[in-house]
């Protein structure tokens, strides 16, 4: 029996289950861990049971899980992002509560558990919340904005989604079986080497991040090719919407920045699994090789996260100011400059690790320089609003909050660009405050603005404005309360990643930060309430005509939601704001003279199989269940081979069906009432904006 158990279940033991640990050692720390695992199990079981009771498995499989429609894939990415945001935010609140309770006291979370919390929080927020969120928004919006029917490689798009989902699943499983890494979101060796962390935690991190990085690389390739090759007639590069430009630069960054991360995690896996010594303390290993590889990914990653949000703000500010985007050309050049410079500043992430003063000076100057094109963007957005008819909708509120908060974070970034100052505060809460000061308004506000802005396009009804404003207030107030005190604490010497503190003067600041974390959690709860209220009242807020905000780009020239094929005939554009210009020159909804059959990709189970089997492969490698790993690897190879024999990969949408769909939409346009901008958040908004010159 002793030989059979390891052969079947690898290094799994009953103590890997948090329920067993809580039973054996019923401390508050273990009970919290078991409770979190139970929430995951109950949540997953409830979803499965609800779908089964409703009899919706066949519908989900046919219409969503196997779909290659870029719009549905984009929505699934965003759903995944919200699920992971919920877990990561709960962990953040737990950490803040622990720190507030642990001033000259042990608190309720033990140091090892606390280290797992900050590792999962950071890993989820970067790899499995932010990346799926921005990838989902790009997936949905970008093909519509360039007048395309789909991305260039629809099957690859599905595979990317499911690999990301499988990686996120590994993170969630680590909460139920085993433990997660305590090495932070960056996974620095030698701490994550076998000698210091022999448990399964670093392996969960390695394989989850590896699957996620491969998925992001594939998405970057897909998006870049789509933008290069699928633009509609007349859509030159300098006529592309700013969001498409930021999506293009983000895609290029994914292509070149994600492989160093994949290489770093692969080499770390070789260290742990087969005794290589790339990053160990002995036998020729050098941890700094890992630091350079990781941050060669890590700093471009910051701009992978930020640039799509910049594109969102450009769209939102222009639309809700009723003005053409000011300084379009300078915004394009600023975007490209940021993308290039993002590869020149990675060493500022380890100013404290012993390189020469000359090298630090070079990277400090480069770090300050990258703030210049970002400043250009801020000024262009301000000038866009100047003398515009600004409407303070929820997306616009997020955009304004971003500008104010991001500039404050940028000032602290300039401070950290000075290596001597960085030496003082690098390992303190000051750095945590700066990091969140950039990413919460820079990424999260942008993605929330995008969700509110394009939600009517995706689902055909508007989100509830009242609850949107409540959520906005919670996110903004909660942010300032949660993170501004950390600047003070960091300047006072409070170390980051600390489970407890021994300086009584820190206590009031930690209390304020704890209150801020609770308000942020209220912001997330408000978003879910808003979604529920909006779905309940959806019939009163439908905008089927498709233009609820007096939009400017091509995405607003279709129905809401758009048909599967996006456009009955591919549009021909002659300017930067083709739909906005068309509304003021004549009938932008003119029906084509005739319709033609349209080829669209057939559904495929390759994506779900690849993601599920990939996650099982990672799980087998984590627990050294070698038979499972080999079986999954063979299955993945077999899936690729089997797909190569499939020839019937397209299906035809008949012209008669297209004509019927389009006629229904044009009938709705004829019956809808055009509404002025000041009434766009009211129930009279049917998606037909009043045209004013």
XYZ file of C-alpha atoms in Angstrom:
693
model
C 0.000 0.000 0.000
C 2.887 2.353 0.772
C 4.172 1.948 -2.783
C 0.767 2.209 -4.472
C -0.304 5.458 -2.799
C 2.609 7.627 -4.082
C 2.343 6.044 -7.532
C -1.347 6.981 -7.785
C -1.555 10.279 -5.858
C 2.054 11.457 -5.862
C 2.919 13.501 -2.811
C -0.687 14.121 -1.781
C -1.493 13.464 1.878
C -4.643 14.149 3.873
C -2.939 17.075 5.602
C -2.989 18.861 2.231
C -6.703 19.480 2.787
C -7.453 22.615 4.848
C -10.426 20.892 6.478
C -8.140 18.197 7.889
C -5.674 20.805 9.136
C -8.502 22.761 10.787
C -9.773 19.560 12.434
C -6.321 18.652 13.722
C -5.403 22.191 14.789
C -8.579 24.278 15.252
C -6.956 27.727 15.443
C -8.554 30.852 13.964
C -5.882 30.791 11.241
C -6.732 27.238 10.110
C -10.465 27.868 10.392
C -10.125 30.867 8.055
C -8.279 28.677 5.547
C -10.902 25.931 5.763
C -13.693 28.494 5.447
C -12.144 29.952 2.296
C -11.806 26.485 0.778
C -15.420 25.744 1.663
C -16.533 28.959 -0.073
C -14.783 27.849 -3.262
C -16.330 24.368 -3.102
C -19.818 25.606 -2.247
C -19.635 28.333 -4.890
C -18.558 25.917 -7.628
C -21.105 23.306 -6.546
C -23.893 25.907 -6.479
C -23.123 27.084 -10.004
C -23.015 23.496 -11.297
C -26.256 22.635 -9.506
C -28.054 25.752 -10.776
C -27.028 25.094 -14.385
C -28.100 21.465 -14.046
C -31.469 22.327 -12.504
C -32.130 24.901 -15.224
C -31.055 22.412 -17.895
C -28.652 24.913 -19.453
C -25.580 22.748 -20.042
C -26.359 22.129 -23.712
C -27.045 25.836 -24.241
C -23.806 26.866 -22.513
C -21.764 24.325 -24.446
C -23.163 25.265 -27.851
C -23.601 28.999 -27.450
C -20.707 29.956 -25.191
C -18.091 27.422 -24.112
C -17.247 26.184 -27.612
C -17.982 29.467 -29.402
C -15.284 31.099 -31.528
C -17.149 34.430 -31.692
C -14.723 37.096 -30.478
C -17.549 38.902 -28.687
C -18.563 35.906 -26.570
C -14.925 35.070 -25.855
C -14.381 38.656 -24.715
C -17.376 38.477 -22.371
C -16.122 35.196 -20.874
C -12.726 36.796 -20.237
C -14.411 39.639 -18.328
C -16.546 37.225 -16.287
C -13.364 35.344 -15.314
C -11.740 38.653 -14.336
C -14.617 39.552 -11.996
C -14.534 36.111 -10.358
C -10.811 36.419 -9.681
C -11.164 40.057 -8.581
C -13.646 38.918 -5.944
C -11.213 36.439 -4.422
C -8.189 38.746 -4.588
C -10.071 41.647 -3.012
C -11.283 39.462 -0.133
C -7.654 38.472 0.468
C -6.608 42.127 0.425
C -9.235 42.979 3.057
C -8.070 40.054 5.188
C -4.468 41.271 5.006
C -5.414 44.806 5.997
C -7.510 43.531 8.908
C -4.616 41.359 10.079
C -2.140 44.253 9.974
C -4.533 46.542 11.826
C -4.989 43.891 14.528
C -1.318 42.922 14.765
C 0.357 45.980 16.287
C 2.272 44.493 19.221
C -0.112 41.527 18.939
C -0.116 38.274 16.918
C -3.373 38.983 15.090
C -5.418 36.131 13.655
C -3.439 35.104 10.529
C -0.136 33.298 10.981
C 2.966 34.502 9.080
C 3.026 31.603 6.600
C -0.668 32.050 5.820
C -0.172 35.801 5.450
C 2.665 35.175 2.979
C 0.341 32.967 0.937
C -2.269 35.718 0.986
C -0.007 38.407 -0.450
C 1.365 35.943 -3.018
C -2.066 34.894 -4.264
C -3.398 38.460 -4.119
C -0.612 39.830 -6.296
C -0.544 36.869 -8.681
C -4.313 36.926 -9.183
C -4.584 40.685 -9.613
C -1.819 40.839 -12.240
C -2.136 37.559 -14.135
C -5.741 36.462 -13.614
C -7.737 39.648 -13.085
C -5.997 42.430 -14.990
C -4.808 40.357 -17.971
C -8.173 38.633 -18.613
C -10.009 41.930 -18.098
C -8.025 43.890 -20.679
C -7.848 40.907 -23.048
C -11.618 40.558 -22.851
C -12.256 44.232 -23.561
C -9.831 44.206 -26.515
C -11.403 40.988 -27.776
C -14.875 42.472 -27.777
C -14.241 45.999 -28.979
C -11.232 45.994 -31.298
C -12.650 43.918 -34.210
C -15.809 46.036 -34.172
C -13.795 49.245 -34.210
C -11.737 48.218 -37.255
C -14.769 46.933 -39.170
C -13.782 43.255 -39.041
C -15.951 40.171 -38.699
C -13.692 38.455 -36.172
C -10.071 38.156 -35.096
C -7.635 36.574 -37.551
C -7.361 33.276 -35.648
C -10.685 32.505 -33.922
C -9.648 29.026 -32.726
C -6.437 30.384 -31.231
C -8.580 32.972 -29.460
C -10.617 30.221 -27.808
C -7.468 28.307 -26.831
C -6.030 31.458 -25.213
C -9.218 31.936 -23.203
C -9.289 28.383 -21.944
C -5.589 28.259 -21.103
C -6.144 31.405 -19.034
C -9.179 29.809 -17.398
C -7.226 26.640 -16.674
C -4.428 28.652 -15.082
C -6.927 30.548 -12.927
C -8.458 27.196 -11.983
C -5.084 26.015 -10.664
C -4.945 29.083 -8.420
C -8.408 28.315 -7.087
C -7.587 24.623 -6.556
C -4.548 25.623 -4.480
C -6.984 27.033 -1.940
C -8.623 23.629 -1.530
C -5.763 21.149 -2.037
C -2.352 22.072 -0.677
C -0.948 25.541 -0.197
C 0.122 28.383 -2.454
C 3.555 29.916 -2.827
C 4.868 32.289 -0.162
C 7.334 33.875 -2.591
C 5.205 36.842 -3.667
C 3.761 37.491 -7.123
C 7.290 37.715 -8.545
C 8.360 34.263 -7.277
C 11.939 35.276 -6.528
C 14.457 32.465 -6.121
C 16.350 31.269 -4.221
C 13.405 31.548 -1.821
C 11.216 29.603 -4.269
C 13.941 27.016 -4.837
C 13.458 23.487 -3.536
C 15.852 23.929 -0.601
C 13.805 26.770 0.898
C 10.265 25.905 -0.320
C 9.956 22.125 -0.756
C 6.143 22.222 -0.603
C 3.752 22.478 -3.571
C 3.161 26.244 -3.344
C 5.850 27.448 -5.780
C 4.850 24.683 -8.219
C 1.244 25.913 -8.264
C 2.591 29.391 -9.001
C 4.973 28.172 -11.730
C 2.422 26.214 -13.739
C -0.420 28.707 -13.344
C 1.792 31.575 -14.480
C 3.265 29.492 -17.321
C -0.158 28.622 -18.724
C -1.265 32.242 -18.361
C 1.859 33.643 -20.042
C 1.524 31.275 -23.005
C -2.116 32.310 -23.382
C -1.200 36.013 -23.311
C 1.536 35.514 -25.917
C -0.956 33.817 -28.238
C -3.478 36.622 -27.664
C -0.871 39.242 -28.484
C -0.032 37.517 -31.774
C -3.723 37.190 -32.617
C -4.559 40.818 -31.895
C -1.539 42.212 -33.735
C -2.260 40.195 -36.884
C -5.941 41.175 -36.708
C -5.111 44.886 -36.563
C -2.532 44.594 -39.335
C -4.615 42.462 -41.714
C -8.347 42.755 -40.946
C -8.993 46.514 -41.072
C -11.931 47.472 -43.273
C -11.429 49.478 -46.488
C -10.279 53.035 -45.772
C -9.181 52.229 -42.206
C -5.576 53.416 -42.465
C -3.330 53.378 -39.412
C -3.874 57.072 -38.765
C -7.646 56.608 -38.922
C -7.723 53.878 -36.287
C -9.426 54.745 -32.991
C -7.024 55.387 -30.109
C -8.243 52.256 -28.381
C -7.092 50.207 -31.377
C -3.686 51.910 -31.255
C -3.298 51.057 -27.590
C -4.474 47.496 -28.316
C -1.821 47.216 -31.039
C 0.988 48.459 -28.798
C -0.258 46.208 -25.987
C -0.209 43.244 -28.363
C 3.359 43.975 -29.407
C 4.366 44.194 -25.757
C 2.674 40.834 -25.098
C 4.574 39.234 -27.962
C 7.973 40.406 -26.732
C 7.467 40.643 -22.949
C 5.627 37.423 -22.109
C 8.299 34.973 -23.437
C 10.933 36.122 -20.880
C 8.441 35.267 -18.138
C 7.755 31.856 -19.678
C 11.495 31.203 -19.891
C 12.008 32.305 -16.260
C 9.254 30.015 -14.928
C 10.477 27.112 -17.106
C 14.052 27.464 -15.812
C 12.792 27.706 -12.235
C 10.804 24.502 -12.850
C 13.966 22.791 -14.102
C 15.713 23.867 -10.906
C 12.959 22.397 -8.766
C 12.135 19.233 -10.718
C 15.410 17.937 -12.173
C 18.088 19.599 -10.080
C 19.358 22.280 -12.435
C 21.046 25.287 -10.868
C 20.041 28.331 -12.872
C 19.009 30.424 -9.876
C 20.332 28.619 -6.794
C 22.858 29.954 -4.291
C 25.452 27.328 -5.271
C 26.838 25.332 -8.207
C 26.918 28.307 -10.564
C 23.387 29.567 -10.000
C 22.669 33.292 -10.031
C 19.393 34.726 -8.764
C 20.010 37.970 -10.650
C 19.476 36.120 -13.932
C 15.923 35.460 -12.748
C 15.450 39.075 -11.647
C 16.477 40.343 -15.072
C 14.283 37.852 -16.921
C 11.292 38.514 -14.695
C 11.476 42.288 -14.846
C 12.252 42.233 -18.559
C 8.667 41.013 -18.580
C 7.567 42.866 -15.461
C 7.955 46.472 -16.490
C 6.488 46.119 -19.990
C 3.703 44.280 -18.149
C 2.900 47.522 -16.323
C 2.231 49.137 -19.693
C 0.414 46.070 -21.010
C -1.991 46.829 -18.170
C -2.051 50.607 -18.544
C -2.137 51.166 -22.308
C -5.589 49.613 -22.966
C -6.973 51.781 -20.165
C -5.422 54.829 -21.879
C -7.323 53.809 -25.005
C -10.556 53.505 -23.033
C -10.117 56.964 -21.524
C -9.473 58.409 -24.980
C -12.763 56.959 -26.258
C -14.753 57.948 -23.172
C -13.431 61.506 -22.880
C -14.047 62.228 -26.558
C -17.560 60.756 -26.554
C -18.765 62.384 -23.345
C -17.187 65.735 -24.224
C -18.947 65.679 -27.623
C -15.654 66.622 -29.242
C -13.088 65.149 -31.560
C -10.139 63.784 -29.601
C -7.597 66.565 -29.210
C -4.030 65.845 -30.306
C -4.742 62.496 -31.983
C -1.323 62.319 -33.638
C 0.523 63.203 -30.452
C -1.477 60.554 -28.576
C -0.476 57.941 -31.149
C 3.200 58.866 -30.897
C 3.006 59.002 -27.110
C 1.517 55.501 -27.071
C 4.271 54.111 -29.290
C 6.951 55.918 -27.299
C 5.676 54.432 -24.056
C 5.691 50.967 -25.633
C 9.335 51.332 -26.706
C 10.562 52.957 -23.489
C 8.851 50.292 -21.368
C 11.674 47.912 -22.343
C 14.375 50.315 -21.138
C 13.544 50.706 -17.441
C 13.329 47.209 -15.929
C 16.385 47.634 -13.676
C 14.590 50.247 -11.549
C 12.745 47.297 -10.008
C 15.986 46.196 -8.354
C 17.944 49.361 -7.684
C 18.741 47.832 -4.278
C 20.358 44.634 -5.594
C 23.942 45.779 -6.003
C 24.516 46.969 -9.559
C 26.781 49.957 -10.151
C 25.807 53.579 -9.538
C 26.338 54.352 -13.243
C 23.889 51.660 -14.302
C 21.352 52.835 -11.739
C 21.708 56.397 -13.010
C 21.001 55.336 -16.610
C 17.852 53.485 -15.644
C 16.785 56.248 -13.274
C 16.935 58.768 -16.133
C 15.031 56.393 -18.431
C 12.381 55.986 -15.737
C 11.875 59.735 -15.485
C 11.793 60.047 -19.275
C 8.888 57.633 -19.672
C 6.727 60.051 -17.669
C 6.883 62.603 -20.515
C 4.649 60.804 -23.079
C 2.263 59.921 -20.266
C 1.997 63.633 -19.425
C 1.241 64.341 -23.080
C -1.794 62.096 -22.828
C -3.106 63.846 -19.711
C -2.872 67.249 -21.387
C -4.563 65.993 -24.562
C -7.498 64.626 -22.569
C -7.821 67.915 -20.683
C -7.861 69.853 -23.956
C -10.444 67.469 -25.339
C -12.749 68.355 -22.456
C -11.998 72.085 -22.749
C -15.097 73.865 -24.076
C -16.760 70.524 -24.676
C -20.261 69.537 -23.602
C -19.017 67.291 -20.801
C -21.552 64.775 -19.449
C -20.695 63.294 -16.088
C -21.752 59.717 -16.731
C -20.195 56.837 -14.793
C -17.473 56.135 -17.426
C -16.585 59.844 -17.464
C -16.403 59.939 -13.663
C -13.921 57.062 -13.672
C -11.886 58.893 -16.319
C -11.732 62.095 -14.259
C -10.851 60.175 -11.087
C -8.089 58.442 -13.017
C -6.521 61.690 -14.207
C -6.324 63.156 -10.709
C -5.156 59.999 -8.954
C -2.769 58.813 -11.654
C -0.916 62.128 -11.653
C -0.372 61.803 -7.888
C 0.971 58.298 -8.391
C 3.203 59.547 -11.180
C 4.809 62.081 -8.847
C 5.706 59.288 -6.434
C 7.099 57.309 -9.370
C 9.455 60.172 -10.195
C 10.618 60.098 -6.572
C 11.292 56.373 -6.801
C 13.286 56.942 -9.995
C 16.059 58.391 -7.806
C 18.133 55.333 -6.782
C 19.244 56.811 -3.408
C 15.637 57.474 -2.394
C 14.585 54.098 -3.721
C 17.148 52.527 -1.388
C 15.293 54.047 1.556
C 11.737 53.049 0.682
C 12.062 50.093 -1.725
C 11.041 47.430 0.791
C 8.450 49.555 2.576
C 4.740 50.191 2.192
C 5.622 53.360 0.256
C 6.308 51.178 -2.776
C 3.042 49.283 -2.275
C 1.184 52.600 -2.192
C 2.864 53.761 -5.408
C 2.220 50.481 -7.216
C -1.471 50.509 -6.355
C -1.646 54.259 -7.004
C -0.751 53.515 -10.617
C -2.628 50.282 -11.235
C -5.976 50.871 -9.521
C -6.836 54.131 -11.315
C -4.688 53.200 -14.314
C -6.035 49.716 -14.935
C -9.070 49.004 -12.784
C -10.834 52.360 -13.245
C -10.172 52.053 -16.981
C -11.651 48.577 -17.221
C -14.671 49.584 -15.108
C -15.170 52.615 -17.355
C -14.948 50.300 -20.377
C -17.475 47.919 -18.843
C -20.003 50.718 -18.265
C -19.281 52.301 -21.651
C -19.575 49.196 -23.857
C -21.970 47.123 -21.728
C -25.038 48.413 -23.656
C -23.336 47.403 -26.891
C -22.607 43.902 -25.589
C -25.952 43.112 -23.959
C -28.460 45.525 -25.446
C -29.383 47.355 -22.229
C -27.749 50.006 -20.070
C -26.321 49.483 -16.612
C -28.107 51.181 -13.718
C -26.654 54.668 -13.352
C -27.459 55.107 -9.649
C -25.675 51.969 -8.518
C -22.847 52.752 -10.910
C -22.294 56.044 -9.116
C -22.447 54.341 -5.717
C -19.812 51.832 -6.838
C -17.695 54.662 -8.266
C -17.816 56.533 -4.959
C -16.778 53.418 -3.047
C -13.859 52.677 -5.375
C -12.521 56.235 -5.238
C -13.032 56.919 -1.528
C -11.878 53.423 -0.640
C -8.733 53.810 -2.705
C -7.658 57.040 -1.013
C -8.345 55.688 2.459
C -6.692 52.330 1.783
C -3.490 53.493 0.106
C -2.664 57.090 0.982
C -1.866 56.066 4.600
C 0.630 53.570 3.195
C 2.768 56.433 1.896
C 3.017 57.748 5.446
C 3.682 54.295 6.881
C 6.319 53.563 4.256
C 8.083 56.862 4.847
C 8.069 55.937 8.537
C 9.793 52.637 7.824
C 6.890 50.162 7.790
C 8.146 47.156 5.826
C 5.983 45.663 3.104
C 4.868 42.019 3.340
C 4.827 42.343 7.140
C 2.341 40.211 9.034
C 2.703 42.285 12.219
C 4.171 45.603 13.380
C 5.763 46.734 16.629
C 5.515 50.517 16.304
C 2.388 51.872 18.098
C 2.439 55.023 15.948
C 1.491 52.878 12.936
C -1.828 51.846 14.479
C -4.108 54.771 13.414
C -2.811 54.692 9.842
C -3.397 50.942 9.665
C -6.943 51.450 10.962
C -7.658 54.003 8.231
C -6.221 51.647 5.601
C -8.423 48.865 6.957
C -11.537 51.016 6.641
C -10.509 51.866 3.087
C -10.191 48.171 2.242
C -13.713 47.548 3.521
C -15.037 50.419 1.384
C -13.282 48.943 -1.654
C -15.032 45.647 -0.934
C -18.296 47.612 -0.799
C -17.440 48.973 -4.250
C -17.181 45.448 -5.624
C -20.430 44.461 -3.917
C -22.097 47.535 -5.434
C -21.045 46.409 -8.904
C -22.779 43.073 -8.407
C -25.886 44.825 -7.062
C -25.787 47.134 -10.076
C -25.632 44.141 -12.410
C -28.580 42.468 -10.682
C -30.693 45.640 -10.718
C -29.803 46.282 -14.356
C -30.797 42.763 -15.389
C -34.044 43.072 -13.452
C -34.902 46.336 -15.221
C -33.390 45.480 -18.603
C -36.638 45.784 -20.561
C -36.956 49.436 -19.527
C -33.372 50.226 -20.529
C -32.952 48.439 -23.845
C -30.915 50.234 -26.507
C -31.330 47.836 -29.423
C -30.690 50.553 -32.012
C -27.112 50.531 -30.730
C -25.983 54.141 -30.177
C -26.883 55.130 -26.593
C -24.007 57.602 -26.077
C -23.859 59.431 -29.441
C -20.759 57.386 -30.235
C -18.105 58.153 -32.783
C -16.580 54.845 -33.914
C -17.800 51.960 -36.040
C -18.782 49.802 -33.076
C -21.788 52.076 -32.477
C -23.061 51.645 -36.058
C -24.428 48.159 -35.362
C -27.320 46.878 -33.286
C -26.931 46.184 -29.573
C -25.907 43.424 -29.201
C -24.304 43.143 -32.642
C -25.084 40.168 -34.862
C -22.606 37.296 -34.945
C -21.151 38.536 -38.247
C -20.776 42.134 -36.934
C -21.481 43.858 -40.283
C -23.764 42.726 -43.113
C -21.320 44.396 -45.505
C -17.900 45.503 -44.349
C -17.906 49.289 -43.853
C -15.823 51.726 -45.879
C -14.437 54.639 -43.865
C -13.069 58.031 -44.844
C -12.109 59.584 -41.490
C -11.198 59.003 -37.854
C -14.778 59.207 -36.545
C -16.694 57.537 -39.390
C -19.971 56.888 -37.602
C -20.079 60.303 -35.911
C -19.367 62.015 -39.219
C -21.932 59.860 -40.996
C -24.657 60.860 -38.546
C -24.080 64.496 -39.366
C -23.842 64.020 -43.107
C -26.864 61.829 -43.747
C -28.200 58.378 -42.870
C -25.464 56.331 -41.178
C -27.768 53.288 -40.966
C -28.494 53.016 -44.672
C -29.340 49.422 -45.613
C -27.154 47.843 -48.312
C -28.689 47.195 -51.729
C -28.210 43.445 -51.398
C -26.954 40.853 -48.970
C -24.521 37.988 -49.427
C -23.810 34.746 -47.625
C -21.218 35.137 -44.859
C -18.762 32.457 -43.745
C -18.162 32.241 -40.002
C -16.040 29.774 -38.015
C -17.766 26.714 -36.592
C -17.742 26.072 -32.878
C -14.876 23.950 -31.604
C -14.236 21.948 -28.449
C -10.464 22.295 -28.893
C -10.350 25.348 -26.613
C -12.210 23.803 -23.646
C -10.251 20.553 -24.008
C -6.918 22.390 -24.191
C -7.619 24.534 -21.127
C -9.054 21.732 -19.012
C -6.341 19.230 -19.896
C -3.665 21.927 -19.506
C -4.878 22.641 -15.983
C -4.916 18.912 -15.178
C -1.377 18.633 -16.556
C -0.285 21.448 -14.260
C -2.031 19.780 -11.305
C -0.282 16.501 -12.051
C 3.095 18.221 -12.202
C 2.426 20.064 -8.933
C 1.657 16.852 -7.047
C 4.089 14.609 -8.957
C 1.228 12.473 -10.249
C 3.240 11.358 -13.248
C 0.647 9.083 -14.852
C -1.819 11.997 -14.946
C 0.805 14.345 -16.397
C 1.734 11.881 -19.153
C -1.922 11.176 -19.953
C -2.694 14.907 -20.204
C 0.357 15.590 -22.368
C -0.625 12.800 -24.764
C -4.197 14.146 -24.831
C -2.994 17.657 -25.700
C -0.825 16.352 -28.528
C -3.669 14.146 -29.734
C -6.074 17.104 -29.705
C -3.741 19.141 -31.915
C -3.291 16.227 -34.330
C -7.016 15.491 -34.441
C -7.834 19.137 -35.150
C -5.414 19.136 -38.079
C -7.622 16.549 -39.836
C -10.792 18.635 -39.494
C -11.669 20.302 -42.788
C -15.235 21.520 -42.203
C -14.308 24.509 -40.029
C -16.607 27.123 -41.582
C -20.360 27.480 -41.647
C -22.441 29.706 -43.889
C -24.981 32.262 -42.674
C -27.439 32.530 -45.597
C -28.126 35.931 -47.109
C -31.842 35.510 -46.356
C -31.127 35.161 -42.626
C -28.874 38.205 -42.715
C -31.543 40.236 -44.518
C -34.133 39.259 -41.881
C -31.816 40.218 -38.989
C -30.898 43.522 -40.594
C -34.507 44.367 -41.464
C -35.563 43.873 -37.845
C -32.842 46.300 -36.788
C -33.773 48.924 -39.388
C -37.423 48.666 -38.352
C -36.362 49.404 -34.767
C -34.353 52.424 -35.970
C -37.395 53.777 -37.800
C -39.597 53.432 -34.710
C -37.108 54.719 -32.110
C -37.166 58.265 -30.755
C -33.937 60.229 -31.011
C -32.937 61.516 -27.581
C -30.740 64.493 -26.646
C -27.544 63.916 -24.687
C -28.949 65.212 -21.409
C -31.489 62.357 -21.397
C -29.144 59.528 -22.353
C -29.243 57.939 -18.878
C -33.074 57.833 -18.806
C -35.398 55.053 -19.895
C -36.362 57.008 -23.035
C -32.932 56.149 -24.451
C -33.566 53.425 -27.041
C -30.110 53.697 -28.551
C -30.804 56.432 -31.090
C -28.870 59.614 -30.316
C -30.185 62.976 -31.435
C -27.955 64.428 -34.129
C -26.789 67.987 -33.497
C -24.437 69.960 -35.667
